[in-house]
CSV table of C-alpha atoms in Angstrom, one decimal:
chain,number,residue,atom,x,y,z
A,1,MET,CA,111.4,84.6,122.5
A,2,SER,CA,111.6,88.3,121.7
A,3,GLN,CA,109.5,90.9,123.4
A,4,CYS,CA,107.0,93.4,121.9
A,5,ILE,CA,108.5,96.9,121.4
A,6,HIS,CA,105.3,98.4,123.1
A,7,CYS,CA,104.0,96.1,125.8
A,8,LYS,CA,107.0,93.8,126.3
A,9,GLU,CA,104.8,90.6,125.9
A,10,ASP,CA,106.0,87.7,123.8
A,11,ALA,CA,106.0,88.9,120.1
A,12,SER,CA,104.6,87.3,117.0
A,13,TYR,CA,105.9,89.7,114.4
A,14,HIS,CA,109.6,90.2,113.9
A,15,PHE,CA,111.3,92.9,111.9
A,16,ARG,CA,114.9,93.3,110.8
A,17,VAL,CA,115.6,96.9,109.9
A,18,LEU,CA,118.4,99.0,108.7
A,19,CYS,CA,118.6,102.3,110.5
A,20,VAL,CA,119.3,105.6,108.7
A,21,GLN,CA,120.3,108.7,110.7
A,22,THR,CA,119.4,112.1,109.2
A,23,LEU,CA,120.8,115.3,110.6
A,24,PRO,CA,118.9,118.4,109.4
A,25,ILE,CA,121.3,121.4,109.1
A,26,ARG,CA,119.8,124.9,109.0
A,27,ASP,CA,122.0,127.9,108.2
A,28,LEU,CA,121.8,131.1,106.2
A,29,SER,CA,122.0,129.3,102.9
A,30,GLY,CA,118.8,127.3,103.8
A,31,GLU,CA,118.2,123.8,105.0
A,32,ARG,CA,120.1,120.7,104.0
A,33,ARG,CA,120.5,117.2,105.3
A,34,VAL,CA,123.4,114.9,106.2
A,35,GLN,CA,122.6,111.2,106.2
A,36,ALA,CA,124.5,108.2,107.4
A,37,LEU,CA,123.6,104.5,107.6
A,38,GLY,CA,123.3,103.0,111.1
A,39,LEU,CA,123.2,99.4,112.1
A,40,PHE,CA,120.8,96.6,111.5
A,41,HIS,CA,118.4,96.1,114.4
A,42,ASP,CA,115.7,93.5,115.3
A,43,PHE,CA,112.3,94.6,116.7
A,44,SER,CA,109.2,92.7,117.4
A,45,VAL,CA,105.5,93.4,117.9
A,46,CYS,CA,103.0,91.1,119.7
A,47,GLN,CA,99.6,89.9,118.3
A,48,ARG,CA,97.6,92.0,120.7
A,49,CYS,CA,99.3,95.3,119.8
A,50,ALA,CA,99.0,94.5,116.1
A,51,LYS,CA,95.3,93.8,116.5
A,52,ALA,CA,94.8,97.0,118.4
A,53,GLN,CA,96.6,99.0,115.6
A,54,LEU,CA,94.5,97.3,113.0
A,55,GLU,CA,91.3,97.9,114.9
A,56,ALA,CA,92.1,101.6,115.3
A,57,ALA,CA,92.7,101.9,111.5
A,58,LEU,CA,89.5,100.0,110.5
A,59,HIS,CA,87.3,101.7,113.1
A,60,PRO,CA,88.8,105.1,113.5
A,61,ALA,CA,86.0,106.8,115.3
A,62,LYS,CA,87.8,106.6,118.7
A,63,THR,CA,91.1,108.0,117.5
A,64,CYS,CA,89.5,110.4,114.9
A,65,VAL,CA,88.3,112.8,117.5
A,66,LYS,CA,91.7,113.1,119.1
A,67,LYS,CA,93.3,113.8,115.7
A,68,ILE,CA,90.8,116.4,114.4
A,69,LEU,CA,90.3,118.2,117.7
A,70,PRO,CA,93.3,120.6,117.3
A,71,PHE,CA,92.1,121.7,113.9
A,72,GLY,CA,88.6,122.1,115.1
A,73,ILE,CA,89.9,124.4,117.9
A,74,VAL,CA,91.9,126.4,115.4
A,75,LEU,CA,88.9,126.8,113.1
A,76,LEU,CA,86.7,128.0,116.0
A,77,LEU,CA,89.3,130.4,117.3
A,78,GLY,CA,89.7,131.8,113.7
A,79,ALA,CA,86.0,132.2,113.4
A,80,ALA,CA,85.8,133.9,116.8
A,81,MET,CA,88.6,136.3,115.9
A,82,THR,CA,86.9,137.2,112.6
A,83,VAL,CA,83.7,138.0,114.4
A,84,LEU,CA,85.3,139.8,117.4
A,85,PHE,CA,87.7,141.9,115.3
A,86,ARG,CA,85.4,142.7,112.4
A,87,SER,CA,85.6,146.4,113.2
A,88,GLU,CA,89.3,146.3,114.0
A,89,PRO,CA,92.2,146.8,111.5
A,90,PRO,CA,92.3,144.3,108.7
A,91,ALA,CA,95.5,142.6,110.0
A,92,LEU,CA,93.6,141.2,113.0
A,93,GLN,CA,90.8,140.0,110.7
A,94,LEU,CA,93.4,138.4,108.5
A,95,CYS,CA,94.6,136.3,111.5
A,96,GLY,CA,91.0,135.1,111.9
A,97,TYR,CA,90.7,134.1,108.3
A,98,ALA,CA,94.1,132.4,108.4
A,99,GLY,CA,92.9,130.3,111.4
A,100,ILE,CA,89.7,129.4,109.5
A,101,PHE,CA,91.7,128.3,106.5
A,102,CYS,CA,94.2,126.3,108.5
A,103,GLY,CA,91.5,124.6,110.5
A,104,ILE,CA,89.5,123.6,107.5
A,105,THR,CA,92.6,122.4,105.6
A,106,GLY,CA,93.8,120.4,108.6
A,107,LEU,CA,90.4,118.8,109.1
A,108,ILE,CA,90.1,117.8,105.4
A,109,TYR,CA,93.7,116.4,105.3
A,110,THR,CA,93.2,114.4,108.5
A,111,VAL,CA,89.9,113.0,107.5
A,112,ARG,CA,91.2,112.0,104.1
A,113,THR,CA,94.3,110.4,105.6
A,114,ILE,CA,92.2,108.4,108.0
A,115,HIS,CA,89.9,107.3,105.1
A,116,THR,CA,92.9,106.3,102.9
A,117,VAL,CA,94.5,104.3,105.6
A,118,LYS,CA,91.2,102.5,106.3
A,119,GLN,CA,90.8,101.7,102.6
A,120,GLU,CA,94.4,100.4,102.3
A,121,TYR,CA,93.8,98.0,105.2
A,122,SER,CA,90.4,96.9,103.9
A,123,ALA,CA,91.9,96.0,100.5
A,124,LEU,CA,94.4,93.5,102.2
A,125,SER,CA,93.7,90.0,103.3
A,126,PRO,CA,93.3,89.6,107.0
A,127,ASP,CA,96.8,88.2,107.5
A,128,ALA,CA,98.4,90.8,105.3
A,129,ALA,CA,96.4,93.6,107.1
A,130,LEU,CA,97.6,92.3,110.5
A,131,ALA,CA,101.2,92.2,109.3
A,132,ARG,CA,100.9,95.8,108.0
A,133,ALA,CA,99.4,96.8,111.3
A,134,ALA,CA,102.3,95.2,113.2
A,135,TRP,CA,104.8,97.2,111.0
A,136,ASN,CA,102.9,100.4,111.7
A,137,CYS,CA,102.8,99.6,115.4
A,138,PHE,CA,106.5,99.2,115.3
A,139,LEU,CA,106.9,102.6,113.5
A,140,THR,CA,104.7,104.2,116.2
A,141,TYR,CA,106.8,103.0,119.1
A,142,ALA,CA,110.3,102.9,117.6
A,143,PRO,CA,112.7,105.6,118.6
A,144,LYS,CA,112.3,108.7,116.3
A,145,LYS,CA,115.5,110.5,117.3
A,146,ASP,CA,119.1,109.6,118.3
A,147,GLY,CA,120.4,112.8,119.8
A,148,GLU,CA,120.0,115.4,117.0
A,149,ASN,CA,119.5,112.8,114.3
A,150,ASP,CA,116.1,111.8,112.9
A,151,LEU,CA,115.8,108.0,112.5
A,152,THR,CA,114.3,106.2,109.5
A,153,TYR,CA,113.9,102.4,109.3
A,154,LEU,CA,114.3,100.4,106.1
A,155,PRO,CA,112.8,96.9,106.5
A,156,VAL,CA,114.7,93.9,105.3
A,157,SER,CA,111.7,92.5,103.5
A,158,GLU,CA,110.8,91.1,100.1
A,159,GLU,CA,109.0,94.3,99.2
A,160,THR,CA,112.0,96.5,100.0
A,161,LEU,CA,114.4,94.2,98.2
A,162,ARG,CA,112.3,94.4,95.0
A,163,LEU,CA,112.8,98.2,95.0
A,164,LYS,CA,115.3,99.7,92.6
A,165,LYS,CA,117.8,102.1,94.0
A,166,ASP,CA,116.0,105.2,92.9
A,167,GLU,CA,112.7,103.8,94.2
A,168,LEU,CA,114.3,103.1,97.6
A,169,MET,CA,115.6,106.7,97.6
A,170,LEU,CA,112.2,108.2,96.9
A,171,ARG,CA,110.2,106.0,99.2
A,172,TYR,CA,112.5,106.6,102.2
A,173,ASP,CA,113.7,110.1,101.3
A,174,LEU,CA,117.3,109.1,101.1
A,175,LEU,CA,120.2,111.0,99.6
A,176,PRO,CA,121.5,109.3,96.4
A,177,ALA,CA,124.8,108.0,97.9
A,178,VAL,CA,123.1,106.7,101.0
A,179,ALA,CA,120.4,105.0,98.9
A,180,GLN,CA,123.1,103.2,96.9
A,181,LYS,CA,124.9,102.0,100.1
A,182,ALA,CA,121.5,101.0,101.7
A,183,TRP,CA,120.5,99.0,98.7
A,184,ASP,CA,123.8,97.2,98.7
A,185,LEU,CA,123.7,96.5,102.5
A,186,LEU,CA,120.0,95.3,102.3
A,187,HIS,CA,120.8,92.9,99.5
A,188,ARG,CA,124.0,91.7,101.2
A,189,ALA,CA,122.1,91.1,104.5
A,190,GLN,CA,119.4,89.1,102.6
A,191,GLU,CA,122.1,86.9,101.0
A,192,GLU,CA,123.7,86.3,104.3
A,193,ASP,CA,120.4,85.4,105.9
A,194,SER,CA,119.4,83.1,103.1
A,195,PRO,CA,120.1,79.4,103.5
A,196,THR,CA,122.8,78.1,101.2
């Protein structure tokens, strides 16, 4: 029996994923990426953690405050700077206006994201919503970095296997050559896992 990635209890949801490593390179010519395919890994999530993830998405009041608090602070600091420095040089006032703009923009984006996620879960059947919550729980607790490399996980699932190569590239932000190799590997893994 496999263990949950988060709480180490016996797991109910199991995911086979292909790992993609992305190394961002910044130099004088700008920013570019180098990507390489990693190995297949198996991860699991328990029923309790999946239910907690789903509950947080469907009833976001508890987590909403934590997510919007930083933008509220930026908004208040921007407003305070605008009032305190109204007789100072315009550059200081501009910092206050920038804080107000960033705070409002961040609040709107965060609230919209929370609302969109809630709608997506609500549109699914209870079993599908719980499976999606388990996947999102896995993404929350899966390693994000391997040294300097950012990690992306491609699920070996029916949904992913239905994607065309260019759709796979766009959904997971892959370079064209890596998307081609990933598509081939995912389909080969599915064929090997299928009963003959």
